[in-house]
Coordinates of C-alpha atoms and ligand atoms in Angstrom, one line a residue:
M1 CA -48.0 26.9 13.8
A2 CA -46.7 27.6 17.3
K3 CA -44.2 25.2 18.7
N4 CA -42.8 24.4 22.1
K5 CA -42.7 27.3 24.5
N6 CA -44.7 29.3 22.1
K7 CA -47.4 27.3 23.6
L8 CA -50.5 26.4 21.7
S9 CA -53.4 25.4 24.0
I10 CA -57.0 24.8 24.1
F11 CA -57.5 28.4 25.0
T12 CA -56.0 29.5 21.8
Y13 CA -59.0 28.0 20.0
F14 CA -61.6 29.7 22.5
K15 CA -59.8 33.1 21.6
R16 CA -60.8 32.7 18.1
H17 CA -64.3 32.8 19.1
K18 CA -64.0 35.4 21.8
F19 CA -67.4 37.1 21.1
V20 CA -69.3 33.8 21.4
V21 CA -67.3 32.7 24.4
C22 CA -68.1 35.9 26.1
L23 CA -71.8 35.8 25.2
Y24 CA -71.9 32.3 26.8
V25 CA -70.2 33.4 29.9
F26 CA -72.7 36.3 30.3
I27 CA -75.6 34.3 29.6
N28 CA -74.6 31.9 32.2
I29 CA -74.0 34.7 34.7
F30 CA -77.5 35.9 34.2
A31 CA -79.0 32.5 34.5
A32 CA -77.1 32.3 37.9
A33 CA -78.2 35.7 38.9
S34 CA -81.8 34.7 38.4
T35 CA -81.4 32.0 41.2
V36 CA -80.7 34.9 43.6
G37 CA -83.8 36.6 42.4
I38 CA -85.9 33.4 42.7
T39 CA -84.8 32.9 46.2
F40 CA -85.1 36.4 47.6
S41 CA -88.8 36.8 45.8
T42 CA -89.9 33.5 47.1
A43 CA -88.7 34.2 50.7
Q44 CA -90.6 37.6 50.6
A45 CA -93.8 35.8 49.1
V46 CA -93.8 33.2 51.8
A47 CA -93.1 35.8 54.6
F48 CA -96.1 38.0 53.1
L49 CA -98.2 34.7 53.1
T50 CA -97.6 34.0 56.7
H51 CA -98.7 37.7 57.5
A52 CA -101.8 37.2 55.3
S53 CA -100.7 40.0 53.1
Y54 CA -102.1 38.1 50.0
S55 CA -101.8 40.5 47.1
L56 CA -98.1 41.2 48.0
A57 CA -97.5 37.5 48.3
I58 CA -99.0 36.9 44.9
T59 CA -96.9 39.7 43.4
Y60 CA -93.8 38.3 44.9
F61 CA -94.6 34.9 43.7
L62 CA -95.1 36.2 40.2
V63 CA -91.8 38.0 40.3
A64 CA -90.3 34.7 41.4
F65 CA -92.0 33.0 38.5
G66 CA -90.6 35.8 36.1
F67 CA -87.2 35.1 37.2
G68 CA -87.5 31.3 36.8
L69 CA -89.0 31.9 33.2
L70 CA -86.0 34.0 32.5
Q71 CA -83.6 31.5 33.8
R72 CA -85.0 28.9 31.5
I73 CA -84.7 31.2 28.5
F74 CA -81.0 31.9 29.5
W75 CA -80.3 28.2 29.9
F76 CA -81.9 27.5 26.6
C77 CA -79.8 30.1 24.8
S78 CA -76.7 28.8 26.5
D79 CA -77.4 25.2 25.5
I80 CA -77.9 26.4 21.7
I81 CA -74.5 28.3 21.9
Y82 CA -72.7 25.3 23.4
D83 CA -74.1 22.9 21.0
K84 CA -73.0 24.9 18.1
Y85 CA -69.8 26.1 19.1
S86 CA -68.4 23.1 21.1
V87 CA -68.5 21.1 17.9
V88 CA -67.0 24.1 15.8
I89 CA -64.1 24.5 18.3
L90 CA -63.6 20.8 18.6
S91 CA -63.5 20.3 15.0
E92 CA -60.8 23.0 14.7
I93 CA -58.7 21.4 17.4
N94 CA -59.3 17.8 15.8
L95 CA -58.2 19.2 12.4
D96 CA -55.0 20.8 13.6
L97 CA -54.0 17.7 15.6
S98 CA -54.6 15.5 12.6
K99 CA -52.5 17.9 10.3
Q100 CA -49.7 17.6 13.0
A101 CA -50.0 13.9 12.9
F102 CA -49.1 14.2 9.2
K103 CA -46.0 16.3 10.0
L104 CA -44.5 13.7 12.5
N105 CA -41.7 11.7 11.3
S106 CA -41.7 7.8 10.9
E107 CA -39.4 7.3 14.0
T108 CA -42.2 9.0 16.2
Y109 CA -44.6 6.7 14.8
A110 CA -42.4 3.7 15.4
N111 CA -41.9 4.8 19.1
H112 CA -45.6 5.3 19.8
D113 CA -48.6 3.0 19.7
S114 CA -51.8 3.9 17.8
G115 CA -53.7 4.3 21.0
T116 CA -51.5 7.3 21.9
F117 CA -52.8 9.2 18.8
I118 CA -56.4 8.2 19.0
Q119 CA -56.7 9.1 22.7
R120 CA -54.9 12.6 22.1
I121 CA -56.3 13.5 18.8
V122 CA -60.0 12.4 19.3
N123 CA -60.8 11.7 22.8
D124 CA -59.0 14.1 25.0
P125 CA -60.1 17.3 23.1
K126 CA -63.7 16.2 23.5
D127 CA -63.0 15.8 27.3
A128 CA -61.4 19.0 27.5
I129 CA -64.2 21.1 25.8
E130 CA -67.0 19.5 27.8
S131 CA -64.9 20.2 31.0
L132 CA -64.5 23.9 30.0
S133 CA -68.1 24.3 29.3
D134 CA -68.9 22.7 32.7
I135 CA -66.6 25.1 34.3
V136 CA -68.5 28.1 33.0
V137 CA -71.7 26.8 34.3
M138 CA -70.1 25.9 37.6
I139 CA -68.5 29.2 38.1
T140 CA -71.6 31.3 37.6
E141 CA -73.5 28.9 40.1
I142 CA -70.6 29.6 42.5
I143 CA -70.9 33.3 42.1
S144 CA -74.7 33.2 42.9
D145 CA -74.3 30.9 45.7
F146 CA -71.5 33.1 47.1
V147 CA -73.6 36.1 46.8
M148 CA -76.5 34.2 48.9
L149 CA -73.8 33.2 51.4
V150 CA -72.6 36.6 52.0
Y151 CA -76.2 37.8 52.4
I152 CA -76.8 35.0 55.1
A153 CA -73.4 35.7 56.9
M154 CA -74.5 39.3 57.2
L155 CA -77.9 38.5 58.8
N156 CA -76.1 37.2 61.8
W157 CA -72.4 37.1 62.8
I158 CA -72.3 33.6 64.4
I159 CA -74.1 32.1 61.3
G160 CA -71.6 33.9 59.3
L161 CA -68.6 32.6 61.2
I162 CA -70.0 28.9 61.0
I163 CA -70.3 29.5 57.1
L164 CA -66.7 31.0 56.9
V165 CA -65.0 28.0 58.9
T166 CA -67.0 25.4 56.9
V167 CA -66.1 27.0 53.7
I168 CA -62.3 27.2 54.7
L169 CA -62.3 23.5 55.8
C170 CA -64.1 22.4 52.6
V171 CA -61.7 24.3 50.5
I172 CA -58.6 22.8 52.2
W173 CA -60.3 19.5 52.1
E174 CA -60.9 19.9 48.3
M175 CA -57.3 20.9 47.6
F176 CA -56.2 17.8 49.1
R177 CA -58.7 15.8 47.2
N178 CA -57.6 17.3 43.9
K179 CA -54.0 16.5 44.4
V180 CA -54.6 12.8 44.9
H181 CA -57.3 12.8 42.1
H182 CA -54.8 14.3 39.5
R183 CA -52.5 11.6 40.2
Y184 CA -55.1 8.7 39.7
A185 CA -56.9 10.5 36.7
K186 CA -53.5 10.3 34.9
E187 CA -53.2 6.8 35.5
V188 CA -56.8 6.1 34.4
K189 CA -56.0 8.0 31.0
K190 CA -52.8 6.0 30.5
T191 CA -54.5 2.7 31.0
N192 CA -57.2 3.7 28.5
E193 CA -54.6 4.5 25.9
K194 CA -53.2 1.1 26.3
I195 CA -56.6 -0.4 25.9
N196 CA -57.3 1.8 22.7
S197 CA -54.2 0.7 21.2
L198 CA -54.6 -3.1 21.8
T199 CA -58.3 -2.9 20.6
T200 CA -56.9 -1.3 17.4
Q201 CA -54.4 -4.0 17.0
I202 CA -56.8 -6.7 17.6
V203 CA -59.1 -5.3 15.0
A204 CA -56.4 -5.1 12.5
S205 CA -55.0 -8.5 13.2
E206 CA -58.2 -10.4 13.4
K207 CA -57.1 -13.0 10.8
D208 CA -53.6 -13.5 12.2
I209 CA -55.3 -13.9 15.6
K210 CA -57.5 -16.7 14.5
S211 CA -54.8 -18.4 12.1
I212 CA -52.3 -18.8 14.9
S213 CA -55.0 -19.1 17.6
L214 CA -54.0 -16.0 19.6
E215 CA -57.3 -15.5 21.1
D216 CA -56.4 -17.0 24.6
K217 CA -53.1 -15.1 24.8
L218 CA -54.7 -11.9 23.6
S219 CA -57.6 -12.2 26.0
E220 CA -55.0 -12.7 28.7
V221 CA -53.4 -9.3 27.7
S222 CA -56.8 -7.5 27.2
K223 CA -57.8 -8.8 30.7
E224 CA -54.5 -7.4 32.2
Y225 CA -55.0 -4.0 30.7
Y226 CA -58.6 -4.0 31.7
D227 CA -57.7 -5.0 35.2
Q228 CA -55.1 -2.2 35.3
H229 CA -57.6 0.3 34.1
K230 CA -60.3 -1.1 36.5
K231 CA -57.7 -1.0 39.4
A232 CA -56.8 2.6 38.5
Y233 CA -60.5 3.6 38.0
I234 CA -61.6 2.1 41.2
K235 CA -58.9 3.6 43.3
S236 CA -59.6 6.9 41.7
N237 CA -63.2 6.6 42.6
V238 CA -63.1 5.1 46.0
V239 CA -60.6 7.7 47.1
D240 CA -62.8 10.4 45.5
A241 CA -66.0 9.1 47.3
L242 CA -64.2 9.0 50.6
F243 CA -63.3 12.7 50.3
F244 CA -66.6 13.6 48.9
N245 CA -68.7 12.0 51.6
S246 CA -66.6 13.2 54.5
R247 CA -66.8 16.9 53.1
N248 CA -70.5 16.5 52.8
L249 CA -70.8 15.3 56.4
L250 CA -69.1 18.5 57.5
I251 CA -71.5 20.6 55.4
E252 CA -74.5 18.7 57.0
I253 CA -73.4 19.3 60.5
A254 CA -72.8 23.0 59.8
G255 CA -76.2 23.1 58.2
V256 CA -78.1 21.7 61.5
I257 CA -76.2 24.1 63.7
C258 CA -77.3 27.1 61.4
M259 CA -80.9 25.8 61.4
V260 CA -81.2 25.4 65.0
L261 CA -79.5 28.9 65.5
G262 CA -82.0 30.3 62.9
V263 CA -85.0 29.0 64.9
I264 CA -83.6 30.6 68.1
L265 CA -83.1 33.9 66.4
V266 CA -86.6 34.0 64.9
E267 CA -88.1 32.9 68.5
K268 CA -86.2 35.9 70.0
S269 CA -87.4 38.2 67.2
L270 CA -83.7 39.0 66.2
I271 CA -84.4 38.2 62.5
V272 CA -87.6 38.3 60.4
L273 CA -89.2 35.2 58.9
A274 CA -88.0 36.0 55.4
S275 CA -84.5 36.0 56.6
F276 CA -85.0 32.7 58.1
I277 CA -86.4 31.3 55.0
I278 CA -83.2 32.4 53.3
I279 CA -81.1 31.1 56.1
Y280 CA -83.0 27.8 55.5
S281 CA -81.9 27.7 51.8
Y282 CA -78.3 28.2 53.3
H283 CA -77.7 24.4 53.1
G284 CA -78.4 24.4 49.4
H285 CA -76.1 27.3 48.7
L286 CA -73.3 26.2 50.7
Y287 CA -73.6 22.7 49.3
G288 CA -73.8 24.0 45.9
F289 CA -71.0 26.6 46.5
I290 CA -68.5 23.7 47.8
W291 CA -69.7 21.2 45.4
Q292 CA -69.1 23.4 42.5
L293 CA -65.9 24.7 43.8
G294 CA -64.5 21.2 44.2
N295 CA -65.9 20.3 40.7
V296 CA -64.3 23.3 39.1
W297 CA -61.1 22.2 40.7
S298 CA -61.1 18.7 39.4
K299 CA -62.4 20.0 35.9
L300 CA -59.4 22.3 35.8
T301 CA -57.1 19.5 36.8
S302 CA -58.6 17.4 34.1
I303 CA -58.5 20.1 31.6
K304 CA -54.7 20.8 32.4
I305 CA -54.0 17.0 31.9
N306 CA -55.8 16.9 28.7
N307 CA -54.2 20.2 27.6
E308 CA -50.8 18.8 28.3
R309 CA -51.4 15.5 26.6
I310 CA -53.0 17.0 23.5
F311 CA -50.4 19.7 22.9
M312 CA -47.5 17.4 23.8
L313 CA -48.1 16.3 20.1
F314 CA -46.7 19.7 19.2
D315 CA -43.6 19.3 21.5
E316 CA -40.6 18.5 19.4
N317 CA -38.9 16.8 22.4
F318 CA -41.6 13.9 22.4
F319 CA -43.1 14.1 18.9
I320 CA -40.6 14.8 16.1
T321 CA -41.8 16.4 13.1
E322 CA -40.3 15.8 9.7
K323 CA -37.7 18.4 8.6
F324 CA -37.3 19.8 5.1
G325 CA -34.9 22.0 3.3
D326 CA -36.0 24.9 1.2
K327 CA -34.4 23.8 -2.1
E328 CA -37.0 23.7 -4.7
V329 CA -35.3 21.3 -7.4
A330 CA -36.8 19.0 -9.9
I331 CA -35.1 15.7 -9.6
T332 CA -35.4 14.7 -13.1
D333 CA -32.3 12.3 -13.4
G334 CA -32.9 10.1 -10.3
E335 CA -29.4 9.5 -9.5
I336 CA -28.9 8.3 -5.8
E337 CA -25.7 8.4 -3.8
F338 CA -25.1 7.3 -0.1
K339 CA -22.0 8.9 1.2
N340 CA -20.5 7.5 4.4
V341 CA -24.2 6.9 5.7
S342 CA -24.6 5.7 9.2
Y343 CA -28.0 4.8 10.8
T344 CA -29.0 3.4 14.2
Y345 CA -32.5 2.7 15.4
K346 CA -33.4 4.0 18.7
D347 CA -36.2 3.3 21.0
Y348 CA -37.3 5.9 23.5
E349 CA -39.5 5.7 26.5
V350 CA -41.3 8.9 28.1
V351 CA -40.2 9.0 31.8
S352 CA -42.8 10.8 33.8
K353 CA -42.3 9.4 37.3
D354 CA -39.2 9.3 39.6
E355 CA -38.0 6.0 41.1
K356 CA -40.6 6.3 43.9
G357 CA -43.4 6.5 41.4
K358 CA -44.1 10.2 42.0
R359 CA -44.8 12.3 39.0
I360 CA -42.0 14.5 38.0
K361 CA -42.6 18.1 36.7
Q362 CA -40.7 17.7 33.4
P363 CA -41.1 14.5 31.7
Y364 CA -38.3 13.4 29.7
K365 CA -37.1 10.9 27.1
K366 CA -34.8 8.0 27.9
L367 CA -33.2 5.7 25.4
V368 CA -34.2 2.1 26.0
S369 CA -32.5 0.4 23.2
S370 CA -30.7 0.8 19.9
T371 CA -29.9 -1.1 16.8
K372 CA -27.0 -0.1 14.6
V373 CA -27.9 -0.9 11.0
F374 CA -25.4 1.0 8.7
E375 CA -21.9 2.6 9.3
D376 CA -20.1 4.2 6.7
L377 CA -22.1 3.0 3.8
N378 CA -21.1 4.1 0.3
F379 CA -22.8 3.4 -3.2
K380 CA -24.1 5.3 -6.0
I381 CA -27.0 4.4 -8.3
K382 CA -26.7 5.9 -11.8
K383 CA -29.7 7.6 -13.6
N384 CA -32.2 5.4 -15.1
T385 CA -30.7 2.3 -14.1
T386 CA -32.4 -0.7 -12.3
V387 CA -30.6 -1.7 -9.1
A388 CA -31.4 -4.4 -6.6
F389 CA -30.5 -5.0 -3.0
V390 CA -30.6 -8.5 -1.8
G391 CA -29.6 -9.9 1.4
Q392 CA -31.0 -12.0 4.3
S393 CA -33.8 -10.7 6.4
G394 CA -32.7 -8.1 8.8
S395 CA -29.7 -7.2 6.6
G396 CA -31.0 -3.7 6.4
K397 CA -32.8 -3.6 3.0
S398 CA -36.0 -1.9 4.2
T399 CA -34.0 0.5 6.2
L400 CA -32.0 1.5 3.3
L401 CA -35.1 2.4 1.3
S402 CA -36.3 4.3 4.3
L403 CA -33.2 6.5 4.3
M404 CA -33.4 7.0 0.6
S405 CA -37.0 8.3 0.9
K406 CA -36.1 10.1 4.0
M407 CA -38.6 8.3 6.0
Y408 CA -35.8 8.0 8.3
Q409 CA -33.0 10.6 8.5
V410 CA -29.3 9.5 8.4
D411 CA -27.3 10.0 11.6
G412 CA -24.1 10.5 9.8
G413 CA -23.1 11.0 6.2
E414 CA -25.2 12.1 3.3
V415 CA -28.0 10.8 0.9
L416 CA -27.8 12.7 -2.4
L417 CA -30.4 12.8 -5.1
D418 CA -29.0 14.3 -8.3
G419 CA -26.1 15.5 -6.2
V420 CA -28.4 17.4 -3.9
N421 CA -28.4 16.5 -0.3
I422 CA -31.9 14.9 0.5
N423 CA -32.1 17.1 3.8
E424 CA -31.8 20.3 1.7
L425 CA -34.8 19.5 -0.7
S426 CA -38.1 20.9 -0.1
K427 CA -40.8 18.5 0.8
H428 CA -42.5 19.0 -2.5
S429 CA -39.2 18.3 -4.3
L430 CA -38.4 15.3 -2.3
R431 CA -41.9 13.6 -2.5
N432 CA -42.2 14.2 -6.2
A433 CA -38.9 12.8 -6.8
I434 CA -39.6 9.3 -5.2
S435 CA -42.3 6.8 -4.8
L436 CA -42.0 3.8 -2.5
V437 CA -44.0 0.6 -2.6
N438 CA -44.0 -0.8 0.6
Q439 CA -44.0 -4.4 1.5
F440 CA -47.2 -4.3 3.2
P441 CA -48.9 -1.2 1.4
Y442 CA -52.0 0.2 3.1
I443 CA -55.0 0.2 0.7
F444 CA -57.8 2.7 1.8
D445 CA -61.5 2.0 2.4
M446 CA -62.5 3.5 -1.0
T447 CA -63.0 2.3 -4.5
I448 CA -60.1 1.2 -6.8
K449 CA -60.3 4.4 -8.7
E450 CA -60.4 6.5 -5.6
N451 CA -57.2 4.8 -4.2
L452 CA -55.4 5.5 -7.4
L453 CA -56.7 9.3 -7.7
L454 CA -55.0 9.6 -4.2
A455 CA -51.8 9.3 -5.9
K456 CA -52.7 11.6 -8.9
K457 CA -55.9 13.6 -8.3
D458 CA -56.3 14.5 -11.9
A459 CA -55.5 11.3 -13.5
T460 CA -57.7 10.4 -16.7
D461 CA -59.5 7.2 -17.0
E462 CA -56.9 6.2 -19.6
E463 CA -54.2 6.9 -17.2
I464 CA -55.7 4.9 -14.5
N465 CA -56.3 2.0 -16.8
Q466 CA -52.8 2.1 -18.1
A467 CA -51.4 2.1 -14.6
L468 CA -53.7 -0.9 -13.7
K469 CA -52.3 -2.5 -16.9
D470 CA -48.6 -1.8 -15.9
A471 CA -49.1 -3.3 -12.5
A472 CA -50.7 -6.5 -14.1
I473 CA -54.0 -6.0 -12.2
Y474 CA -56.2 -4.6 -15.0
D475 CA -57.6 -8.1 -16.1
F476 CA -58.6 -8.8 -12.4
V477 CA -60.4 -5.5 -12.1
Q478 CA -62.4 -6.3 -15.3
T479 CA -63.6 -9.3 -13.6
L480 CA -65.3 -7.2 -10.8
N481 CA -68.9 -6.3 -11.0
K482 CA -68.3 -2.7 -10.5
G483 CA -64.8 -2.6 -12.2
V484 CA -62.7 0.4 -11.0
D485 CA -65.7 1.5 -8.8
T486 CA -65.3 -1.6 -6.5
K487 CA -64.7 -0.7 -2.9
L488 CA -61.8 -2.2 -1.4
G489 CA -62.6 -2.3 2.5
E490 CA -60.3 -1.1 5.2
N491 CA -56.8 -1.8 4.3
G492 CA -57.9 -3.4 1.0
I493 CA -59.5 -6.4 3.1
K494 CA -61.4 -7.5 0.1
L495 CA -58.1 -8.1 -1.8
S496 CA -55.5 -10.8 -1.7
G497 CA -52.1 -9.9 -0.6
G498 CA -50.8 -10.0 -4.2
Q499 CA -53.7 -7.8 -5.4
K500 CA -53.0 -5.3 -2.7
Q501 CA -49.3 -5.2 -3.8
R502 CA -50.3 -4.6 -7.4
I503 CA -52.8 -1.9 -6.6
A504 CA -50.1 -0.2 -4.6
I505 CA -47.7 -0.6 -7.7
A506 CA -50.4 0.8 -9.9
R507 CA -50.7 3.8 -7.5
A508 CA -47.0 4.5 -7.4
L509 CA -46.7 4.3 -11.3
L510 CA -49.4 6.9 -11.7
R511 CA -47.0 9.3 -9.7
N512 CA -44.6 9.1 -12.6
T513 CA -41.6 9.8 -10.5
S514 CA -38.0 9.7 -11.6
I515 CA -37.1 7.2 -8.8
I516 CA -39.2 4.2 -7.8
L517 CA -38.5 2.1 -4.8
F518 CA -39.9 -1.3 -4.5
D519 CA -39.7 -3.1 -1.0
E520 CA -40.2 -6.8 -1.5
S521 CA -43.2 -5.6 -3.5
T522 CA -43.6 -8.9 -5.3
S523 CA -43.3 -11.0 -2.3
S524 CA -46.9 -12.0 -2.2
L525 CA -47.3 -12.8 -5.8
D526 CA -47.4 -16.0 -7.6
N527 CA -44.9 -16.7 -10.4
F528 CA -47.4 -15.7 -13.0
A529 CA -48.1 -12.3 -11.5
Q530 CA -44.6 -11.7 -10.6
E531 CA -43.7 -12.3 -14.1
S532 CA -46.0 -9.8 -15.3
I533 CA -45.0 -7.2 -12.8
K534 CA -41.5 -7.8 -14.0
E535 CA -42.6 -6.9 -17.3
S536 CA -44.0 -3.6 -16.2
I537 CA -40.9 -2.9 -14.3
D538 CA -38.9 -3.7 -17.5
K539 CA -41.1 -1.4 -19.2
L540 CA -39.9 1.4 -16.8
K541 CA -36.4 0.5 -17.4
G542 CA -34.3 3.1 -18.8
K543 CA -37.1 5.8 -18.0
S544 CA -36.8 5.9 -14.3
T545 CA -34.4 4.9 -11.7
I546 CA -35.7 1.7 -10.1
V547 CA -34.5 0.2 -6.8
I548 CA -35.7 -3.2 -5.9
V549 CA -35.5 -4.8 -2.6
A550 CA -35.9 -8.6 -2.8
H551 CA -35.3 -11.8 -1.1
R552 CA -36.4 -13.9 -4.2
L553 CA -33.5 -13.5 -6.4
S554 CA -35.3 -14.7 -9.6
T555 CA -37.2 -11.4 -9.6
I556 CA -34.1 -9.1 -10.0
K557 CA -32.3 -11.3 -12.6
D558 CA -32.3 -8.5 -15.1
A559 CA -31.2 -5.6 -12.8
D560 CA -28.2 -3.5 -14.1
V561 CA -26.5 -3.9 -10.7
I562 CA -27.1 -6.1 -7.7
Y563 CA -25.8 -5.2 -4.2
F564 CA -25.4 -7.9 -1.8
L565 CA -26.1 -6.7 1.6
D566 CA -25.2 -8.6 4.9
K567 CA -25.6 -7.2 8.3
G568 CA -25.7 -3.6 6.9
E569 CA -22.6 -3.9 4.7
I570 CA -22.5 -4.2 1.0
V571 CA -20.4 -7.1 0.7
D572 CA -20.5 -7.7 -3.1
S573 CA -21.9 -6.2 -6.3
G574 CA -22.3 -6.7 -9.9
S575 CA -24.7 -8.1 -12.4
F576 CA -26.6 -11.3 -11.9
D577 CA -24.4 -13.5 -13.8
E578 CA -21.2 -11.8 -12.3
L579 CA -22.4 -12.5 -8.7
F580 CA -23.6 -16.1 -9.6
K581 CA -20.1 -16.7 -10.8
K582 CA -18.1 -15.1 -8.2
N583 CA -20.1 -15.1 -4.9
Q584 CA -20.7 -18.6 -3.5
K585 CA -23.2 -17.2 -1.0
F586 CA -25.3 -15.6 -3.7
K587 CA -25.2 -18.7 -5.8
T588 CA -26.3 -20.9 -2.7
M589 CA -29.2 -18.4 -2.2
F590 CA -30.4 -18.7 -5.7
L591 CA -30.0 -22.3 -6.1
A592 CA -31.8 -23.0 -2.7
E593 CA -34.7 -20.9 -3.9
N594 CA -35.1 -22.7 -7.1
I595 CA -34.9 -26.3 -6.0
Ligands
ADP1 P1 -34.6 -6.2 5.9 O1 -35.6 -5.2 5.3 O2 -33.4 -6.4 5.2 O3 -35.4 -7.4 6.5 P2 -34.8 -4.1 7.9 O4 -34.1 -3.0 7.4 O5 -36.3 -4.2 8.2 O6 -34.2 -5.3 7.3 O7 -34.0 -4.1 9.4 C1 -32.7 -3.9 9.8 C2 -32.5 -4.0 11.1 O8 -33.1 -3.1 11.9 C3 -32.9 -5.3 11.8 O9 -31.9 -5.8 12.8 C4 -34.3 -4.8 12.5 O10 -34.5 -5.7 13.7 C5 -34.0 -3.6 12.9 N1 -35.2 -2.6 12.8 C6 -36.0 -2.4 11.7 N2 -36.8 -1.5 12.1 C7 -36.8 -1.1 13.5 C8 -37.4 -0.1 14.4 N3 -38.3 0.5 13.9 N4 -36.8 -0.2 15.5 C9 -35.6 -0.8 15.9 N5 -35.2 -1.6 15.1 C10 -35.5 -1.9 13.9
MG2 MG1 -37.6 -5.6 4.7

């Protein structure tokens, strides 16, 4: 896929359908040319009518009718092509963008809200395609209006001059309007993005909102965002209306002058009646010409904005993709080593305006804050052992697992799997080596079986049942009417927190990787369920390397080695009994939890 300067754009996708796009353009040109035909033949027909040449008048009326019919047919074909290919092209763009979204790294996701992605992947491409098709129609109309205007201008030089001056003034006016419009349109998009993101979050956190009564506060935030949107929208539209109406006034005035002039010219027999009728149509053509010219301009601006925003997703400066090596190695032992590892979280903000609020040409990223988590961290986990990391909240446990699975990339030092630097491993080798069960796993709105098949698409029913048994959720699944074919709702809404965790564990177990990471994976479980998961983890013992992160110390009693983490440093390590004996803090933590 093209990157950075090798720029991908909406036009790349249109080029793939060159033939159809050209056909669409030609059909629209023919449709527009029909307008010229209709105008000329109608003018002739009316002129013959006034001279009582009825048969000629009828002939010209019929010709006009013929052009009208042709135009309808062209428009119909144009609609059909648009309806079919706009969807085809749009889905190609959407698909590529979704694929790109999969490639982005976790840091990028942490630095952007969900609204950003929804807007850029779904809404912006749709807007852009619609605008492009509009432009084709507009340009063809502009051409036909232009032809008519040139004809009218040639009838009389004074009328020609008036038309020329009006067009020049209107174009300058439009250029100015566009500059202002561009600025406001971007603001409108941005506020829209914020609303999208907030709405997504509100929908996802509905229970939290109710449980701690966040309705009022969130309504306030919503109101603030909608107000910002409203303000930007109104500003954009009021300014637009102002420009629009003043420009139209200019056209009206020019129209009246031309009309009066036309009457005088007919009176003095300087032009024939048919020419006057065409001059009479001047108003419509000039109006259409300027109107469409302005529209094309603003559509082009909107396409430019959308294009920039959409394909920014491919810009490594702002949306960073995951990088993999090309070493295709089967990590069979599952030995993990951290060598002098350091890691700092960095929060960036995209700066697109200068201090005065003016848009800058090249937006850039600015570091807003950073949190150092690890510096010079060293440890080694032997193959097929069970190791635990304990420590207070915020001590770096989850970050450690993210580095181990390369969700985040170390700033310094190395993470080695079976002695190979994790950065050198191919995507395939890395992903097949490690499974990570998150603290808050995401369960898809599919059936239980489908959720598990995501992990291993050719898993047999036996394997699925075994994984469910090992994750201590099999009995629960049996109580459901539809068993493994029960749908779980978005993010497993139909499950309890503990059940979700167990489905996630089953999902991970199915992958059968040599390393399995559990991040507080039993935190939502009651003692009974926790005990059964402990049993299944015990079953894995000696077969896979298991890393457990837990704040409940009772869950990791049987770990071979426990590392005690404090503010990103390993302050102690040993078996449970050893730590219990030698580390007062560890002992206090354990006793506090078992009161
Ligand atoms: P634990 O899992 O032990 O509770 P974490 O590894 O989640 O701790 O966090 C370690 C530190 O990193 C904390 O100080 C936390 O605030 C910070 N942190 C975690 N995630 C991010 C992030 N995406 N951006 C910035 N700081 C983060
Ligand atoms: Mg954590």
